[in-house]
Amino acid sequence: ESYYEPNSAYLGHRPRPIPVILHNHSVRSNGFVAWAPKRMEVVTTPSPWSYSQDYLEQLALHEFRHVVQVDKLRQGFTRGISYVFGEAATGAVTGLMPFWFLEGDATDAETRLSYSGRGRLPSFEMGIKAILAEKPGMYSYEKAIFGSYRDYIPNHYEYGYQMVSHARNKYGNKLWDNVLNYTARKPYTLYPNYFSLKKYTGLSKTGLYEETFNTLRTHWKKQA
C-alpha cells in the first residue's frame, strides 16, 4: 500500500487490484507476476545474498512495477481483444515487450523509489564495466539478448536497467509511458517496441543499446 501510488504515478497508470499470494514454506527467495490468471506471487524467505534494503520492501517495489507495466497494456486495441480472449490477450501483448525493458524498468523503479536498489550496487554494474574497460566495443545487441557459451554476458536485469535509465534520463520521464501506450494500441504491427522507440527517440533497440553503453564508457573513463 505504501508504494502503490508512487509506483503507479511513476508510469502514469493506476492498476486495478490484483491477488497477491504469499509462499512462506520455501527456501528459495523470489517473486513474480503472471497473467491469465493475473496474480503476484511472493516467497517471503529473504535471500542470503540480499543488500541493504528490507527484502519484502524490495519485492513490493519490483514486482508491483510489473503489475503496473502489464495492466497499463490493457487499453486501446489490446483492451478490445481482451473482451474475447480475456487476460490471455494482455499477457500475449506483454510478450511483445523485450525482457530487458520489463526487468530493467522494474529494477529502475526499485532504485528510484527507495534509498537502495540494485541500481546503486557496484557489483550490479561490475560485469558491464569490466567489458567496456577491456574491449573496444560492447558485445552486439543480439549477443546480449541470446547470451554466449564463450564470453561472459551480463543478464537482462543488468543491461536492461542501464538502457531504461539512460533512455529516461535523455529522452524524458514520459518515454516509457509513451512506448507502453503505443504497444497496447498497435500490437498488430508485431514490432511495436521498435516502431515506438523510433518514433520517440529516433533509435532502434540496437541503437539505444549502443548509445547507452557508449555513454557509460565515456562516463566511466572520466571517473577512472
CSV table of C-alpha atoms in Angstrom, one decimal:
chain,number,residue,atom,x,y,z
A,1,GLU,CA,0.0,0.0,0.0
A,2,SER,CA,2.9,2.4,0.7
A,3,TYR,CA,4.3,2.1,-2.8
A,4,TYR,CA,1.0,1.8,-4.7
A,5,GLU,CA,0.7,5.5,-5.5
A,6,PRO,CA,4.3,6.4,-6.2
A,7,ASN,CA,4.9,3.3,-8.3
A,8,SER,CA,1.7,4.0,-10.3
A,9,ALA,CA,2.4,7.7,-10.8
A,10,TYR,CA,5.9,6.9,-12.0
A,11,LEU,CA,4.5,5.2,-15.1
A,12,GLY,CA,1.3,7.3,-15.4
A,13,HIS,CA,-1.1,4.4,-14.7
A,14,ARG,CA,-3.1,3.2,-11.6
A,15,PRO,CA,-3.6,-0.5,-12.0
A,16,ARG,CA,-6.6,-2.4,-10.8
A,17,PRO,CA,-6.4,-4.7,-7.7
A,18,ILE,CA,-4.5,-7.9,-8.2
A,19,PRO,CA,-4.4,-11.1,-6.0
A,20,VAL,CA,-1.2,-11.5,-4.0
A,21,ILE,CA,-0.1,-15.0,-3.0
A,22,LEU,CA,2.4,-15.4,-0.2
A,23,HIS,CA,4.6,-18.5,-0.1
A,24,ASN,CA,6.0,-18.9,3.4
A,25,HIS,CA,7.2,-22.6,3.2
A,26,SER,CA,10.0,-22.2,0.6
A,27,VAL,CA,13.8,-21.9,0.9
A,28,ARG,CA,14.0,-20.1,-2.4
A,29,SER,CA,13.8,-16.3,-2.4
A,30,ASN,CA,11.9,-14.9,-5.4
A,31,GLY,CA,8.7,-13.3,-6.6
A,32,PHE,CA,6.9,-13.0,-10.0
A,33,VAL,CA,3.9,-11.5,-11.7
A,34,ALA,CA,1.8,-13.6,-14.1
A,35,TRP,CA,-1.3,-13.0,-16.2
A,36,ALA,CA,-4.1,-15.4,-17.1
A,37,PRO,CA,-5.0,-15.7,-14.3
A,38,LYS,CA,-3.3,-12.5,-13.1
A,39,ARG,CA,-1.6,-12.6,-9.8
A,40,MET,CA,1.6,-11.6,-7.9
A,41,GLU,CA,3.3,-14.5,-6.1
A,42,VAL,CA,5.9,-13.7,-3.4
A,43,VAL,CA,8.2,-16.0,-1.4
A,44,THR,CA,8.6,-14.4,2.0
A,45,THR,CA,12.0,-16.0,2.7
A,46,PRO,CA,14.8,-13.4,2.4
A,47,SER,CA,17.7,-14.1,0.2
A,48,PRO,CA,21.1,-14.7,1.8
A,49,TRP,CA,22.6,-12.5,-1.0
A,50,SER,CA,20.4,-9.5,-0.3
A,51,TYR,CA,21.6,-5.9,0.1
A,52,SER,CA,20.8,-3.0,2.4
A,53,GLN,CA,17.0,-3.0,1.9
A,54,ASP,CA,14.2,-4.8,3.5
A,55,TYR,CA,13.5,-7.9,1.4
A,56,LEU,CA,9.7,-7.5,1.3
A,57,GLU,CA,10.1,-3.8,0.5
A,58,GLN,CA,12.3,-4.6,-2.4
A,59,LEU,CA,9.8,-7.2,-3.7
A,60,ALA,CA,6.9,-4.8,-3.3
A,61,LEU,CA,8.7,-2.2,-5.4
A,62,HIS,CA,10.0,-4.5,-8.1
A,63,GLU,CA,7.1,-7.0,-8.5
A,64,PHE,CA,4.4,-4.3,-8.3
A,65,ARG,CA,6.2,-2.4,-11.0
A,66,HIS,CA,5.4,-5.4,-13.3
A,67,VAL,CA,1.8,-5.2,-12.3
A,68,VAL,CA,1.8,-1.5,-13.4
A,69,GLN,CA,3.5,-2.4,-16.7
A,70,VAL,CA,1.2,-5.2,-17.7
A,71,ASP,CA,-2.1,-3.6,-16.5
A,72,LYS,CA,-1.2,-0.4,-18.5
A,73,LEU,CA,-1.2,-2.5,-21.6
A,74,ARG,CA,-4.9,-3.2,-21.3
A,75,GLN,CA,-6.0,-0.2,-23.4
A,76,GLY,CA,-6.9,0.6,-26.9
A,77,PHE,CA,-6.7,-2.4,-29.3
A,78,THR,CA,-5.5,-4.7,-26.5
A,79,ARG,CA,-8.5,-3.9,-24.4
A,80,GLY,CA,-10.8,-4.7,-27.3
A,81,ILE,CA,-9.3,-8.2,-27.9
A,82,SER,CA,-9.3,-8.8,-24.1
A,83,TYR,CA,-13.1,-8.9,-24.3
A,84,VAL,CA,-12.7,-12.0,-26.5
A,85,PHE,CA,-9.6,-13.6,-25.1
A,86,GLY,CA,-9.6,-12.4,-21.5
A,87,GLU,CA,-6.4,-11.9,-19.6
A,88,ALA,CA,-4.5,-14.0,-22.0
A,89,ALA,CA,-4.7,-11.1,-24.6
A,90,THR,CA,-2.9,-8.7,-22.2
A,91,GLY,CA,-0.4,-11.4,-21.4
A,92,ALA,CA,0.3,-12.0,-25.1
A,93,VAL,CA,0.8,-8.3,-25.8
A,94,THR,CA,3.3,-8.2,-22.9
A,95,GLY,CA,5.3,-10.8,-24.8
A,96,LEU,CA,6.0,-8.1,-27.4
A,97,MET,CA,8.0,-6.1,-24.9
A,98,PRO,CA,11.6,-7.2,-24.5
A,99,PHE,CA,12.7,-8.8,-21.2
A,100,TRP,CA,15.4,-6.2,-20.8
A,101,PHE,CA,12.7,-3.5,-20.6
A,102,LEU,CA,10.4,-5.3,-18.2
A,103,GLU,CA,13.1,-6.2,-15.8
A,104,GLY,CA,15.2,-3.1,-16.4
A,105,ASP,CA,12.3,-0.8,-15.7
A,106,ALA,CA,11.4,-2.8,-12.5
A,107,THR,CA,15.0,-2.5,-11.3
A,108,ASP,CA,14.9,1.2,-12.1
A,109,ALA,CA,11.7,1.6,-10.0
A,110,GLU,CA,13.1,-0.3,-7.0
A,111,THR,CA,16.2,2.0,-7.2
A,112,ARG,CA,14.5,5.4,-7.8
A,113,LEU,CA,11.7,4.8,-5.3
A,114,SER,CA,13.9,3.8,-2.4
A,115,TYR,CA,17.3,4.6,-0.8
A,116,SER,CA,18.7,1.3,-2.0
A,117,GLY,CA,18.0,-1.0,-5.0
A,118,ARG,CA,20.3,-2.9,-7.3
A,119,GLY,CA,21.0,0.2,-9.4
A,120,ARG,CA,23.1,1.5,-6.6
A,121,LEU,CA,25.3,-1.6,-6.2
A,122,PRO,CA,28.8,-1.6,-7.6
A,123,SER,CA,28.5,-5.3,-8.0
A,124,PHE,CA,25.5,-4.9,-10.2
A,125,GLU,CA,27.3,-2.9,-12.9
A,126,MET,CA,30.7,-4.6,-12.4
A,127,GLY,CA,30.3,-7.0,-15.4
A,128,ILE,CA,29.4,-4.3,-17.8
A,129,LYS,CA,32.1,-2.0,-16.5
A,130,ALA,CA,34.7,-4.7,-17.0
A,131,ILE,CA,33.6,-5.4,-20.6
A,132,LEU,CA,33.7,-1.7,-21.5
A,133,ALA,CA,37.1,-1.2,-19.9
A,134,GLU,CA,38.7,-4.2,-21.7
A,135,LYS,CA,37.1,-4.3,-25.2
A,136,PRO,CA,36.8,-1.6,-27.9
A,137,GLY,CA,33.1,-2.1,-28.1
A,138,MET,CA,30.3,-3.8,-26.1
A,139,TYR,CA,29.1,-7.1,-27.5
A,140,SER,CA,26.4,-6.9,-30.2
A,141,TYR,CA,22.8,-6.4,-29.2
A,142,GLU,CA,21.9,-9.9,-30.5
A,143,LYS,CA,24.7,-11.5,-28.4
A,144,ALA,CA,23.5,-9.6,-25.3
A,145,ILE,CA,19.9,-10.9,-25.9
A,146,PHE,CA,20.7,-14.5,-26.7
A,147,GLY,CA,23.8,-15.0,-24.4
A,148,SER,CA,27.0,-16.8,-25.2
A,149,TYR,CA,28.8,-20.0,-24.2
A,150,ARG,CA,32.2,-18.4,-25.0
A,151,ASP,CA,32.0,-15.0,-23.3
A,152,TYR,CA,30.5,-13.6,-20.1
A,153,ILE,CA,27.3,-11.7,-20.9
A,154,PRO,CA,25.6,-9.6,-18.2
A,155,ASN,CA,22.0,-10.6,-17.7
A,156,HIS,CA,19.0,-8.6,-19.0
A,157,TYR,CA,18.5,-7.1,-15.5
A,158,GLU,CA,21.9,-5.5,-15.6
A,159,TYR,CA,22.0,-4.1,-19.2
A,160,GLY,CA,18.2,-3.6,-19.2
A,161,TYR,CA,18.5,-1.3,-16.1
A,162,GLN,CA,21.2,0.8,-17.8
A,163,MET,CA,19.2,1.1,-21.1
A,164,VAL,CA,15.9,2.0,-19.4
A,165,SER,CA,17.5,4.6,-17.0
A,166,HIS,CA,19.7,6.1,-19.8
A,167,ALA,CA,16.7,6.5,-22.1
A,168,ARG,CA,14.6,8.1,-19.4
A,169,ASN,CA,17.4,10.5,-18.4
A,170,LYS,CA,18.0,11.5,-22.1
A,171,TYR,CA,14.5,11.4,-23.6
A,172,GLY,CA,12.3,12.3,-20.6
A,173,ASN,CA,10.2,10.6,-18.0
A,174,LYS,CA,7.3,10.1,-20.4
A,175,LEU,CA,9.3,8.0,-22.8
A,176,TRP,CA,8.4,4.5,-21.5
A,177,ASP,CA,4.9,5.7,-20.7
A,178,ASN,CA,4.5,6.5,-24.4
A,179,VAL,CA,6.2,3.2,-25.5
A,180,LEU,CA,3.7,1.2,-23.5
A,181,ASN,CA,0.8,3.2,-24.8
A,182,TYR,CA,1.9,2.6,-28.4
A,183,THR,CA,2.4,-1.1,-27.8
A,184,ALA,CA,-1.0,-1.5,-26.3
A,185,ARG,CA,-2.7,0.3,-29.1
A,186,LYS,CA,-0.8,-1.1,-32.0
A,187,PRO,CA,0.3,-4.7,-31.2
A,188,TYR,CA,-0.8,-5.8,-34.7
A,189,THR,CA,2.4,-4.1,-36.1
A,190,LEU,CA,4.2,-7.1,-34.5
A,191,TYR,CA,7.2,-4.9,-33.7
A,192,PRO,CA,5.5,-2.1,-31.7
A,193,ASN,CA,8.5,-1.7,-29.4
A,194,TYR,CA,10.8,-1.0,-32.4
A,195,PHE,CA,8.3,1.4,-34.0
A,196,SER,CA,7.6,3.3,-30.8
A,197,LEU,CA,11.3,3.7,-30.0
A,198,LYS,CA,11.9,5.0,-33.5
A,199,LYS,CA,9.0,7.4,-33.0
A,200,TYR,CA,10.0,8.9,-29.7
A,201,THR,CA,13.8,8.6,-29.7
A,202,GLY,CA,14.8,8.1,-33.4
A,203,LEU,CA,16.6,4.9,-32.4
A,204,SER,CA,16.1,1.2,-32.8
A,205,LYS,CA,16.6,-1.2,-29.9
A,206,THR,CA,20.1,-1.8,-31.2
A,207,GLY,CA,20.7,1.9,-31.5
A,208,LEU,CA,19.6,2.6,-27.9
A,209,TYR,CA,21.8,-0.3,-26.7
A,210,GLU,CA,24.8,1.1,-28.4
A,211,GLU,CA,24.1,4.7,-27.3
A,212,THR,CA,23.7,3.6,-23.7
A,213,PHE,CA,27.0,1.8,-23.5
A,214,ASN,CA,29.0,4.4,-25.4
A,215,THR,CA,27.7,7.0,-23.0
A,216,LEU,CA,28.6,4.8,-20.0
A,217,ARG,CA,32.1,4.1,-21.4
A,218,THR,CA,32.7,7.8,-21.7
A,219,HIS,CA,31.3,8.4,-18.2
A,220,TRP,CA,33.4,5.6,-16.5
A,221,LYS,CA,36.6,6.7,-18.3
A,222,LYS,CA,36.2,10.2,-16.8
A,223,GLN,CA,35.7,8.6,-13.4
A,224,ALA,CA,38.8,6.5,-13.8
